[in-house]
Tab-separated table of C-alpha atoms in Angstrom:
chain	number	residue	atom	x	y	z
A	2	MET	CA	0.000	0.000	0.000
A	3	ASN	CA	2.841	2.375	-0.929
A	4	GLY	CA	3.451	4.452	-4.011
A	5	GLU	CA	3.354	7.970	-5.335
A	6	VAL	CA	1.081	10.483	-3.587
A	7	LEU	CA	-1.853	11.361	-5.827
A	8	PHE	CA	-3.898	13.554	-3.518
A	9	PRO	CA	-3.547	15.669	-0.343
A	10	VAL	CA	-3.681	13.881	2.995
A	11	ILE	CA	-5.065	16.146	5.719
A	12	GLU	CA	-4.543	15.472	9.436
A	13	THR	CA	-7.568	17.083	11.048
A	14	LYS	CA	-8.278	17.866	14.670
A	15	SER	CA	-11.808	17.590	15.943
A	16	GLN	CA	-12.781	20.726	17.809
A	17	VAL	CA	-15.307	20.990	20.596
A	18	LEU	CA	-17.738	23.523	19.261
A	19	GLN	CA	-20.179	25.267	21.559
A	20	ASP	CA	-22.660	25.200	18.771
A	21	GLN	CA	-22.145	22.433	16.237
A	22	ALA	CA	-25.629	22.947	14.811
A	23	ALA	CA	-25.059	26.660	14.148
A	24	ALA	CA	-21.681	25.947	12.528
A	25	ALA	CA	-23.294	23.277	10.317
A	26	ASP	CA	-26.008	25.726	9.278
A	27	ARG	CA	-23.400	28.371	8.468
A	28	LEU	CA	-21.472	25.921	6.265
A	29	ARG	CA	-24.692	24.783	4.553
A	30	LYS	CA	-25.583	28.393	3.719
A	31	GLU	CA	-22.091	28.981	2.367
A	32	LEU	CA	-22.343	25.868	0.183
A	33	ASN	CA	-25.775	26.974	-1.052
A	34	LYS	CA	-24.306	30.350	-1.997
A	35	LYS	CA	-21.602	28.609	-4.031
A	36	ASN	CA	-24.261	26.315	-5.539
A	37	THR	CA	-22.320	23.298	-4.304
A	38	VAL	CA	-24.177	20.251	-3.007
A	39	LEU	CA	-22.412	18.360	-0.204
A	40	ILE	CA	-23.530	14.757	0.294
A	41	ASN	CA	-22.656	12.982	3.553
A	42	LEU	CA	-22.293	9.235	2.839
A	43	MET	CA	-22.417	7.080	5.965
A	44	ALA	CA	-22.278	3.328	6.689
A	45	SER	CA	-20.607	0.565	8.693
A	46	PRO	CA	-17.064	-0.462	7.776
A	47	GLY	CA	-17.122	-2.604	4.648
A	48	ALA	CA	-20.705	-1.832	3.626
A	49	GLY	CA	-19.443	-0.755	0.207
A	50	LYS	CA	-19.211	3.054	0.433
A	51	THR	CA	-16.209	3.341	-1.881
A	52	THR	CA	-17.506	0.882	-4.491
A	53	THR	CA	-20.869	2.689	-4.426
A	54	LEU	CA	-19.081	5.988	-4.866
A	55	VAL	CA	-16.987	4.738	-7.810
A	56	ARG	CA	-20.086	3.507	-9.642
A	57	THR	CA	-22.000	6.698	-8.814
A	58	LEU	CA	-19.116	8.933	-9.990
A	59	ARG	CA	-19.018	7.038	-13.287
A	60	GLU	CA	-22.710	7.899	-13.818
A	61	LEU	CA	-22.455	11.547	-12.756
A	62	LYS	CA	-19.038	12.810	-13.744
A	63	ASP	CA	-19.985	13.983	-17.225
A	64	ARG	CA	-22.890	15.929	-15.792
A	65	TYR	CA	-21.294	17.609	-12.741
A	66	ARG	CA	-17.892	18.801	-11.546
A	67	ILE	CA	-17.407	16.467	-8.628
A	68	GLY	CA	-15.066	16.300	-5.651
A	69	VAL	CA	-14.654	13.623	-2.993
A	70	ILE	CA	-13.496	13.889	0.629
A	71	GLU	CA	-12.367	10.520	1.968
A	72	ALA	CA	-12.433	10.366	5.775
A	73	ASP	CA	-10.667	7.600	7.669
A	74	ALA	CA	-9.003	7.167	11.036
A	75	ASP	CA	-5.914	6.223	9.039
A	76	GLY	CA	-4.795	4.946	5.621
A	77	ASP	CA	-5.468	6.201	2.104
A	78	GLU	CA	-6.717	3.097	0.264
A	79	ASP	CA	-10.079	4.629	-0.629
A	80	ALA	CA	-8.621	7.921	-1.866
A	81	ARG	CA	-6.311	5.922	-4.160
A	82	ILE	CA	-9.318	4.107	-5.612
A	83	ILE	CA	-11.255	7.365	-6.106
A	84	ALA	CA	-8.205	9.094	-7.636
A	85	LYS	CA	-8.267	6.522	-10.438
A	86	THR	CA	-11.722	7.739	-11.534
A	87	GLY	CA	-10.154	11.118	-12.358
A	88	VAL	CA	-12.323	12.944	-9.837
A	89	ARG	CA	-10.711	15.490	-7.501
A	90	VAL	CA	-10.124	13.821	-4.116
A	91	VAL	CA	-8.595	14.530	-0.704
A	92	GLN	CA	-7.895	12.107	2.116
A	93	VAL	CA	-8.814	13.354	5.570
A	94	HIS	CA	-7.346	11.647	8.635
A	95	THR	CA	-9.581	12.051	11.637
A	96	GLY	CA	-6.806	11.468	14.153
A	97	GLY	CA	-8.576	8.421	15.498
A	98	SER	CA	-11.949	10.175	15.670
A	99	CYS	CA	-14.853	7.931	14.724
A	100	HIS	CA	-16.756	10.575	12.778
A	101	MET	CA	-16.411	13.840	10.878
A	102	ASP	CA	-17.612	17.113	12.354
A	103	VAL	CA	-18.159	20.538	10.732
A	104	LYS	CA	-14.657	21.792	11.445
A	105	MET	CA	-13.036	18.717	9.935
A	106	THR	CA	-15.357	18.884	6.929
A	107	GLU	CA	-14.384	22.525	6.362
A	108	GLN	CA	-10.728	21.501	6.356
A	109	GLY	CA	-11.491	18.838	3.755
A	110	LEU	CA	-13.417	21.341	1.618
A	111	GLU	CA	-10.572	23.864	1.774
A	112	ALA	CA	-8.052	21.218	0.721
A	113	LEU	CA	-10.308	20.199	-2.146
A	114	GLU	CA	-10.597	23.824	-3.255
A	115	ALA	CA	-6.825	24.324	-3.030
A	116	ILE	CA	-5.995	21.559	-5.520
A	117	GLY	CA	-8.333	22.697	-8.303
A	118	THR	CA	-9.293	25.811	-10.165
A	119	GLU	CA	-12.942	25.200	-11.091
A	120	ALA	CA	-15.736	25.437	-8.534
A	121	LEU	CA	-17.370	22.091	-7.757
A	122	ASP	CA	-21.057	21.274	-8.254
A	123	VAL	CA	-21.215	18.176	-6.090
A	124	ILE	CA	-18.976	16.986	-3.241
A	125	PHE	CA	-19.259	13.571	-1.662
A	126	LEU	CA	-17.983	13.138	1.878
A	127	GLU	CA	-17.272	9.464	2.528
A	128	ASN	CA	-17.556	9.487	6.309
A	129	VAL	CA	-15.664	7.165	8.693
A	130	GLY	CA	-17.064	3.610	8.617
A	131	ASN	CA	-19.384	3.721	11.612
A	132	LEU	CA	-23.147	3.279	11.960
A	133	VAL	CA	-23.347	5.188	15.258
A	134	CYS	CA	-21.385	8.421	15.722
A	135	PRO	CA	-21.540	10.024	12.239
A	136	ALA	CA	-25.338	10.122	12.668
A	137	GLU	CA	-24.922	12.496	15.615
A	138	PHE	CA	-22.864	15.087	13.742
A	139	ASP	CA	-24.431	17.476	11.268
A	140	VAL	CA	-21.436	18.323	9.077
A	141	GLY	CA	-23.291	20.935	7.022
A	142	ALA	CA	-24.263	18.616	4.166
A	143	GLN	CA	-27.471	19.264	2.225
A	144	LEU	CA	-28.051	15.530	1.700
A	145	LYS	CA	-27.436	12.543	3.953
A	146	VAL	CA	-27.242	9.090	2.410
A	147	MET	CA	-26.698	5.914	4.394
A	148	LEU	CA	-25.735	2.467	3.169
A	149	LEU	CA	-26.706	-0.807	4.787
A	150	SER	CA	-25.252	-3.961	3.244
A	151	THR	CA	-27.191	-7.219	3.306
A	152	PRO	CA	-24.464	-9.236	5.135
A	153	GLU	CA	-24.979	-6.891	8.115
A	154	GLY	CA	-28.502	-8.248	8.618
A	155	HIS	CA	-32.027	-6.853	8.515
A	156	ASP	CA	-32.201	-6.078	12.254
A	157	LYS	CA	-30.124	-2.894	12.044
A	158	PRO	CA	-32.943	-0.277	12.136
A	159	TRP	CA	-33.809	-1.452	15.669
A	160	LYS	CA	-30.204	-1.398	16.880
A	161	TYR	CA	-28.910	1.770	15.216
A	162	PRO	CA	-32.069	3.906	15.047
A	163	LEU	CA	-30.451	7.355	14.840
A	164	MET	CA	-28.675	6.694	11.529
A	165	PHE	CA	-31.996	5.698	9.954
A	166	GLN	CA	-33.716	8.739	11.504
A	167	VAL	CA	-31.300	11.361	10.168
A	168	SER	CA	-30.789	10.013	6.621
A	169	ASP	CA	-32.606	11.181	3.483
A	170	CYS	CA	-31.910	8.007	1.529
A	171	LEU	CA	-30.971	4.437	2.437
A	172	LEU	CA	-29.153	2.379	-0.169
A	173	VAL	CA	-29.502	-1.306	0.667
A	174	ASN	CA	-26.260	-2.542	-0.858
A	175	LYS	CA	-25.015	-6.045	-1.812
A	176	MET	CA	-28.529	-7.118	-2.836
A	177	ASP	CA	-26.835	-9.647	-5.164
A	178	VAL	CA	-25.875	-11.712	-2.082
A	179	ALA	CA	-28.988	-11.015	0.025
A	180	GLU	CA	-30.183	-14.619	-0.210
A	181	ILE	CA	-26.929	-16.083	1.103
A	182	PHE	CA	-27.369	-14.025	4.274
A	183	SER	CA	-31.148	-14.656	4.563
A	184	PHE	CA	-31.540	-10.878	4.432
A	185	ASP	CA	-35.246	-10.036	4.742
A	186	LEU	CA	-35.725	-6.753	2.840
A	187	GLU	CA	-39.366	-6.355	3.885
A	188	GLU	CA	-38.524	-6.837	7.576
A	189	MET	CA	-35.710	-4.259	7.310
A	190	LYS	CA	-38.073	-1.825	5.526
A	191	LYS	CA	-40.579	-2.218	8.362
A	192	GLY	CA	-37.928	-1.247	10.911
A	193	ALA	CA	-36.605	1.613	8.793
A	194	ALA	CA	-40.113	3.022	8.271
A	195	MET	CA	-40.687	2.950	12.043
A	196	GLN	CA	-37.574	5.091	12.527
A	197	ASN	CA	-38.160	7.391	9.578
A	198	PRO	CA	-41.342	7.165	7.485
A	199	GLY	CA	-39.939	9.639	4.930
A	200	LEU	CA	-36.752	7.659	4.295
A	201	GLN	CA	-36.197	6.828	0.615
A	202	ILE	CA	-35.138	3.158	0.412
A	203	ILE	CA	-33.400	1.872	-2.733
A	204	PRO	CA	-32.077	-1.713	-2.955
A	205	VAL	CA	-28.895	-1.758	-5.056
A	206	SER	CA	-25.752	-3.678	-5.889
A	207	ALA	CA	-22.627	-1.638	-6.538
A	208	VAL	CA	-21.125	-4.757	-8.136
A	209	THR	CA	-23.911	-5.648	-10.614
A	210	GLY	CA	-25.397	-2.148	-10.976
A	211	ALA	CA	-28.872	-3.328	-9.965
A	212	GLY	CA	-30.997	-0.445	-8.683
A	213	TYR	CA	-28.644	2.195	-10.085
A	214	PRO	CA	-31.138	3.772	-12.496
A	215	GLU	CA	-33.458	4.435	-9.538
A	216	TRP	CA	-30.599	5.653	-7.273
A	217	ILE	CA	-29.087	7.972	-9.886
A	218	SER	CA	-32.515	9.341	-10.746
A	219	TRP	CA	-33.305	10.045	-7.056
A	220	LEU	CA	-29.875	11.582	-6.494
A	221	THR	CA	-29.884	13.886	-9.526
A	222	GLN	CA	-33.416	15.035	-8.685
A	223	ARG	CA	-32.324	15.897	-5.153
A	224	ILE	CA	-29.126	17.593	-6.347
A	225	GLU	CA	-31.178	19.656	-8.814
A	226	SER	CA	-33.726	20.561	-6.189
A	227	VAL	CA	-30.994	21.792	-3.810
A	228	ARG	CA	-29.425	23.803	-6.629
A	229	GLU	CA	-32.765	25.247	-7.717
A	230	GLY	CA	-33.456	26.274	-4.131
A	231	ASN	CA	-30.244	28.286	-4.297
A	232	ALA	CA	-31.099	29.965	-7.575
P	5	MET	CA	-40.169	-7.356	18.277
P	6	ASN	CA	-42.442	-7.398	21.335
P	7	GLY	CA	-43.142	-10.068	23.919
P	8	GLU	CA	-42.457	-11.019	27.499
P	9	VAL	CA	-39.336	-9.594	29.158
P	10	LEU	CA	-36.774	-12.355	29.673
P	11	PHE	CA	-33.856	-10.313	31.003
P	12	PRO	CA	-33.100	-6.953	32.605
P	13	VAL	CA	-32.732	-3.947	30.318
P	14	ILE	CA	-30.359	-1.375	31.816
P	15	GLU	CA	-30.282	2.248	30.688
P	16	THR	CA	-26.693	3.302	31.386
P	17	LYS	CA	-25.122	6.731	31.450
P	18	SER	CA	-21.582	7.130	30.250
P	19	GLN	CA	-19.567	9.054	32.810
P	20	VAL	CA	-16.549	11.198	32.145
P	21	LEU	CA	-13.931	9.630	34.361
P	22	GLN	CA	-10.761	11.497	35.216
P	23	ASP	CA	-8.947	8.248	35.035
P	24	GLN	CA	-10.551	5.617	32.825
P	25	ALA	CA	-7.403	3.507	32.849
P	26	ALA	CA	-7.213	3.404	36.649
P	27	ALA	CA	-10.911	2.522	36.884
P	28	ALA	CA	-10.421	-0.268	34.331
P	29	ASP	CA	-7.480	-1.625	36.318
P	30	ARG	CA	-9.529	-1.531	39.522
P	31	LEU	CA	-12.350	-3.495	37.879
P	32	ARG	CA	-9.884	-6.003	36.397
P	33	LYS	CA	-8.375	-6.628	39.860
P	34	GLU	CA	-11.834	-7.076	41.339
P	35	LEU	CA	-12.736	-9.595	38.616
P	36	ASN	CA	-9.452	-11.427	39.199
P	37	LYS	CA	-10.260	-11.641	42.899
P	38	LYS	CA	-13.644	-13.189	42.071
P	39	ASN	CA	-11.922	-15.494	39.563
P	40	THR	CA	-14.225	-14.190	36.827
P	41	VAL	CA	-12.899	-13.695	33.303
P	42	LEU	CA	-14.475	-10.796	31.398
P	43	ILE	CA	-14.129	-10.958	27.607
P	44	ASN	CA	-14.732	-7.805	25.562
P	45	LEU	CA	-16.080	-8.823	22.120
P	46	MET	CA	-15.833	-6.058	19.521
P	47	ALA	CA	-16.690	-5.733	15.807
P	48	SER	CA	-18.506	-3.740	13.141
P	49	PRO	CA	-22.304	-3.927	12.987
P	50	GLY	CA	-23.355	-7.201	11.395
P	51	ALA	CA	-19.955	-8.926	11.601
P	52	GLY	CA	-21.604	-11.819	13.431
P	53	LYS	CA	-20.907	-11.124	17.113
P	54	THR	CA	-24.147	-12.652	18.366
P	55	THR	CA	-23.998	-15.751	16.143
P	56	THR	CA	-20.367	-16.254	17.207
P	57	LEU	CA	-21.405	-15.910	20.826
P	58	VAL	CA	-24.260	-18.419	20.505
P	59	ARG	CA	-21.945	-21.040	18.982
P	60	THR	CA	-19.223	-20.310	21.548
P	61	LEU	CA	-21.685	-20.541	24.464
P	62	ARG	CA	-22.856	-23.927	23.190
P	63	GLU	CA	-19.256	-25.178	23.353
P	64	LEU	CA	-18.450	-23.692	26.766
P	65	LYS	CA	-21.620	-23.735	28.827
P	66	ASP	CA	-21.140	-27.204	30.320
P	67	ARG	CA	-17.641	-26.240	31.396
P	68	TYR	CA	-18.160	-22.757	32.874
P	69	ARG	CA	-20.905	-20.719	34.521
P	70	ILE	CA	-21.333	-18.024	31.892
P	71	GLY	CA	-23.014	-14.631	31.724
P	72	VAL	CA	-23.508	-12.251	28.802
P	73	ILE	CA	-23.830	-8.465	28.722
P	74	GLU	CA	-25.428	-7.274	25.482
P	75	ALA	CA	-24.646	-3.630	24.716
P	76	ASP	CA	-26.582	-1.700	22.102
P	77	ALA	CA	-27.607	1.876	21.456
P	78	ASP	CA	-31.167	0.552	21.474
P	79	GLY	CA	-33.205	-2.631	21.015
P	80	ASP	CA	-32.967	-6.050	22.642
P	81	GLU	CA	-32.842	-8.467	19.678
P	82	ASP	CA	-29.461	-9.914	20.637
P	83	ALA	CA	-30.337	-10.426	24.311
P	84	ARG	CA	-33.448	-12.349	23.215
P	85	ILE	CA	-31.279	-14.625	21.074
P	86	ILE	CA	-28.793	-15.176	23.910
P	87	ALA	CA	-31.602	-15.782	26.447
P	88	LYS	CA	-32.689	-18.799	24.379
P	89	THR	CA	-29.331	-20.505	25.040
P	90	GLY	CA	-30.208	-20.586	28.744
P	91	VAL	CA	-27.215	-18.423	29.677
P	92	ARG	CA	-27.717	-15.520	32.108
P	93	VAL	CA	-27.996	-12.289	30.084
P	94	VAL	CA	-28.629	-8.572	30.535
P	95	GLN	CA	-29.289	-5.951	27.886
P	96	VAL	CA	-27.443	-2.681	28.366
P	97	HIS	CA	-28.635	0.427	26.535
P	98	THR	CA	-25.822	2.873	25.998
P	99	GLY	CA	-28.114	5.879	25.594
P	100	GLY	CA	-26.859	6.435	22.070
P	101	SER	CA	-23.211	6.031	23.070
P	102	CYS	CA	-21.134	4.220	20.462
P	103	HIS	CA	-19.092	2.200	22.947
P	104	MET	CA	-19.051	0.792	26.477
P	105	ASP	CA	-16.855	2.318	29.184
P	106	VAL	CA	-15.874	0.982	32.638
P	107	LYS	CA	-18.796	2.610	34.454
P	108	MET	CA	-21.340	1.163	32.014
P	109	THR	CA	-19.678	-2.247	32.202
P	110	GLU	CA	-19.883	-2.174	35.995
P	111	GLN	CA	-23.604	-1.451	35.745
P	112	GLY	CA	-23.990	-4.452	33.427
P	113	LEU	CA	-22.001	-6.677	35.800
P	114	GLU	CA	-24.112	-5.604	38.776
P	115	ALA	CA	-27.322	-6.332	36.895
P	116	LEU	CA	-25.964	-9.749	35.902
P	117	GLU	CA	-25.085	-10.476	39.524
P	118	ALA	CA	-28.506	-9.352	40.720
P	119	ILE	CA	-30.428	-11.884	38.617
P	120	GLY	CA	-28.474	-14.990	39.676
P	121	THR	CA	-27.235	-16.673	42.815
P	122	GLU	CA	-24.072	-18.436	41.627
P	123	ALA	CA	-20.832	-16.579	40.893
P	124	LEU	CA	-19.896	-16.559	37.201
P	125	ASP	CA	-16.658	-17.964	35.742
P	126	VAL	CA	-16.805	-16.241	32.379
P	127	ILE	CA	-18.650	-13.114	31.227
P	128	PHE	CA	-18.856	-12.007	27.619
P	129	LEU	CA	-19.473	-8.349	26.898
P	130	GLU	CA	-20.876	-7.963	23.387
P	131	ASN	CA	-19.856	-4.363	22.757
P	132	VAL	CA	-21.729	-1.885	20.512
P	133	GLY	CA	-21.213	-2.660	16.806
P	134	ASN	CA	-18.382	-0.278	15.969
P	135	LEU	CA	-14.828	-0.850	14.744
P	136	VAL	CA	-13.557	2.507	16.032
P	137	CYS	CA	-14.586	3.764	19.483
P	138	PRO	CA	-14.767	0.534	21.544
P	139	ALA	CA	-11.032	0.095	20.816
P	140	GLU	CA	-10.312	3.319	22.729
P	141	PHE	CA	-12.052	2.244	25.942
P	142	ASP	CA	-10.491	-0.237	28.331
P	143	VAL	CA	-13.586	-1.581	30.095
P	144	GLY	CA	-11.619	-3.705	32.571
P	145	ALA	CA	-11.791	-6.952	30.577
P	146	GLN	CA	-8.946	-9.486	30.879
P	147	LEU	CA	-9.371	-10.525	27.243
P	148	LYS	CA	-10.202	-8.537	24.118
P	149	VAL	CA	-11.480	-10.371	21.067
P	150	MET	CA	-12.336	-8.678	17.784
P	151	LEU	CA	-14.282	-10.018	14.832
P	152	LEU	CA	-13.781	-9.037	11.230
P	153	SER	CA	-16.190	-10.542	8.697
P	154	THR	CA	-15.077	-11.295	5.151
P	155	PRO	CA	-17.774	-9.128	3.449
P	156	GLU	CA	-16.155	-6.102	5.149
P	157	GLY	CA	-13.020	-6.563	3.052
P	158	HIS	CA	-9.344	-7.316	3.712
P	159	ASP	CA	-8.275	-3.644	3.844
P	160	LYS	CA	-9.577	-3.030	7.363
P	161	PRO	CA	-6.251	-3.277	9.324
P	162	TRP	CA	-5.019	-0.190	7.468
P	163	LYS	CA	-8.195	1.800	8.035
P	164	TYR	CA	-9.030	0.828	11.625
P	165	PRO	CA	-5.557	0.193	13.093
P	166	LEU	CA	-6.367	0.727	16.779
P	167	MET	CA	-8.862	-2.130	17.012
P	168	PHE	CA	-6.226	-4.515	15.638
P	169	GLN	CA	-3.600	-3.078	17.990
P	170	VAL	CA	-5.567	-3.532	21.220
P	171	SER	CA	-7.047	-6.985	20.582
P	172	ASP	CA	-5.669	-10.314	21.841
P	173	CYS	CA	-7.448	-12.391	19.222
P	174	LEU	CA	-8.981	-11.701	15.816
P	175	LEU	CA	-11.708	-14.033	14.594
P	176	VAL	CA	-12.040	-13.715	10.822
P	177	ASN	CA	-15.721	-14.589	10.528
P	178	LYS	CA	-17.893	-15.612	7.530
P	179	MET	CA	-14.987	-17.518	5.956
P	180	ASP	CA	-17.644	-19.673	4.201
P	181	VAL	CA	-18.419	-16.703	1.920
P	182	ALA	CA	-14.867	-15.292	1.644
P	183	GLU	CA	-14.604	-16.195	-2.047
P	184	ILE	CA	-17.778	-14.360	-3.035
P	185	PHE	CA	-16.262	-11.160	-1.631
P	186	SER	CA	-12.747	-11.809	-3.036
P	187	PHE	CA	-11.545	-11.611	0.551
P	188	ASP	CA	-7.749	-12.051	0.585
P	189	LEU	CA	-6.929	-13.622	3.971
P	190	GLU	CA	-3.162	-13.392	3.473
P	191	GLU	CA	-3.336	-9.698	2.595
P	192	MET	CA	-5.485	-9.037	5.688
P	193	LYS	CA	-3.038	-11.013	7.858
P	194	LYS	CA	-0.172	-8.891	6.536
P	195	GLY	CA	-1.957	-5.699	7.584
P	196	ALA	CA	-2.999	-7.130	10.954
P	197	ALA	CA	0.568	-8.285	11.709
P	198	MET	CA	1.840	-4.771	10.923
P	199	GLN	CA	-0.527	-3.354	13.530
P	200	ASN	CA	-0.041	-6.088	16.112
P	201	PRO	CA	2.538	-8.869	15.585
P	202	GLY	CA	1.253	-10.744	18.662
P	203	LEU	CA	-2.364	-10.860	17.477
P	204	GLN	CA	-3.817	-14.390	17.360
P	205	ILE	CA	-5.714	-14.734	14.065
P	206	ILE	CA	-8.270	-17.530	13.657
P	207	PRO	CA	-10.402	-17.833	10.487
P	208	VAL	CA	-13.861	-19.146	11.410
P	209	SER	CA	-17.454	-19.471	10.306
P	210	ALA	CA	-20.092	-19.174	13.008
P	211	VAL	CA	-22.550	-20.717	10.545
P	212	THR	CA	-20.602	-23.858	9.510
P	213	GLY	CA	-18.452	-24.141	12.657
P	214	ALA	CA	-15.202	-24.089	10.649
P	215	GLY	CA	-12.263	-23.006	12.822
P	216	TYR	CA	-14.175	-23.533	16.065
P	217	PRO	CA	-11.902	-26.263	17.464
P	218	GLU	CA	-8.975	-23.834	17.191
P	219	TRP	CA	-10.958	-20.878	18.586
P	220	ILE	CA	-12.394	-22.815	21.529
P	221	SER	CA	-8.974	-24.265	22.304
P	222	TRP	CA	-7.334	-20.795	22.249
P	223	LEU	CA	-10.157	-19.307	24.338
P	224	THR	CA	-10.202	-22.006	27.048
P	225	GLN	CA	-6.412	-21.841	27.314
P	226	ARG	CA	-6.554	-18.092	27.816
P	227	ILE	CA	-9.447	-18.349	30.285
P	228	GLU	CA	-7.505	-20.974	32.268
P	229	SER	CA	-4.345	-18.905	32.200
P	230	VAL	CA	-6.196	-15.842	33.566
P	231	ARG	CA	-7.800	-17.991	36.274
P	232	GLU	CA	-4.485	-19.656	37.178
P	233	GLY	CA	-2.884	-16.224	37.448
P	234	ASN	CA	-5.520	-15.436	40.068
P	235	ALA	CA	-4.965	-18.588	42.070
């Protein structure tokens, strides 16, 4: 896992903010002014965030100028994978922190701005792999998307309710192997609807591409609606 | 997910302790004095902690008096599953916290003590599903076991180094589906050894029972060695 450096690696420090919510709102307003849509992508480790992102970038990169912030406690494997798609990417190290906060996100955004000349339309933040803490931190994103992969099991809405409550869209990933894990989609949907009746649920497979027309259509509609709201 | 209550459900409050490490050491000494071995089981959501526990309990329950503390942000699905094995169990709610700390563990231990008459030889703490934060909190356990499941991918030692560093044993679970996910065991072992050369790595499947003779043998040896140290 060595080699030439292809992207900035930022060592962030989480900061205790008196008012995280106010800071998140300030950042969101700033992003709206720039007509940039920030999407906070959250999931457990290994749910398929990076693979989902690669497939999504392939579908969107001719339509939007896109940037990616990769957040991890350590390492840069995911940023290397994203760099290969040709999209602008920075690696953020959270210094062991299990989530991104507004301050850290701002540092990622600044680094992303510093390595390019054109303004970005859409920025994906791939949050730290964690189904608990990232749900508690509003980073200033206009859209929150969570992934749940079928090997994790259909009982997750009952055990990690907050993530389901705060998300706009739930991608149920690895549907191609759902049967092997006796993953009951309807049971999971029941739990998810209890936590968040407005949650958009789209079963997908980042490997086979199943569900991607629906996901890309939902995503572009939401991106457009954020951008129209700014107009 | 309703029905009769089969076990206590404890709502804990995490407490900021000036000296978490000292408190953990105090609890560990107390457990040693009682000749009770506390095992902290940690993994991502859906890695198979509960299924692993059920299979492990089946192998050990004629040999030891066993208790289980189930820790979750919410819900009681896992405690219900454990209760069916006949082993003493309590459900701990972390109040949204993404990990257990010493104080919360002590509350779980007290609740476990309160519902039985016999002293326990072995207590498993099934920590909150999270590959980041639980690694930072010494809860006073004599043994730390982590699970990594093959669908999560072989790149995890680089991205979540601390969990690999603090654990005594790594169970690589869901080996029966490793091929489907192109999981490279040797590559994962390389990363794990970089983080922690002394880490015991045992590939298993909680579904097929593969690797269980080795795991049970390692575990009983370590339990005996803790208990002999106390004698």
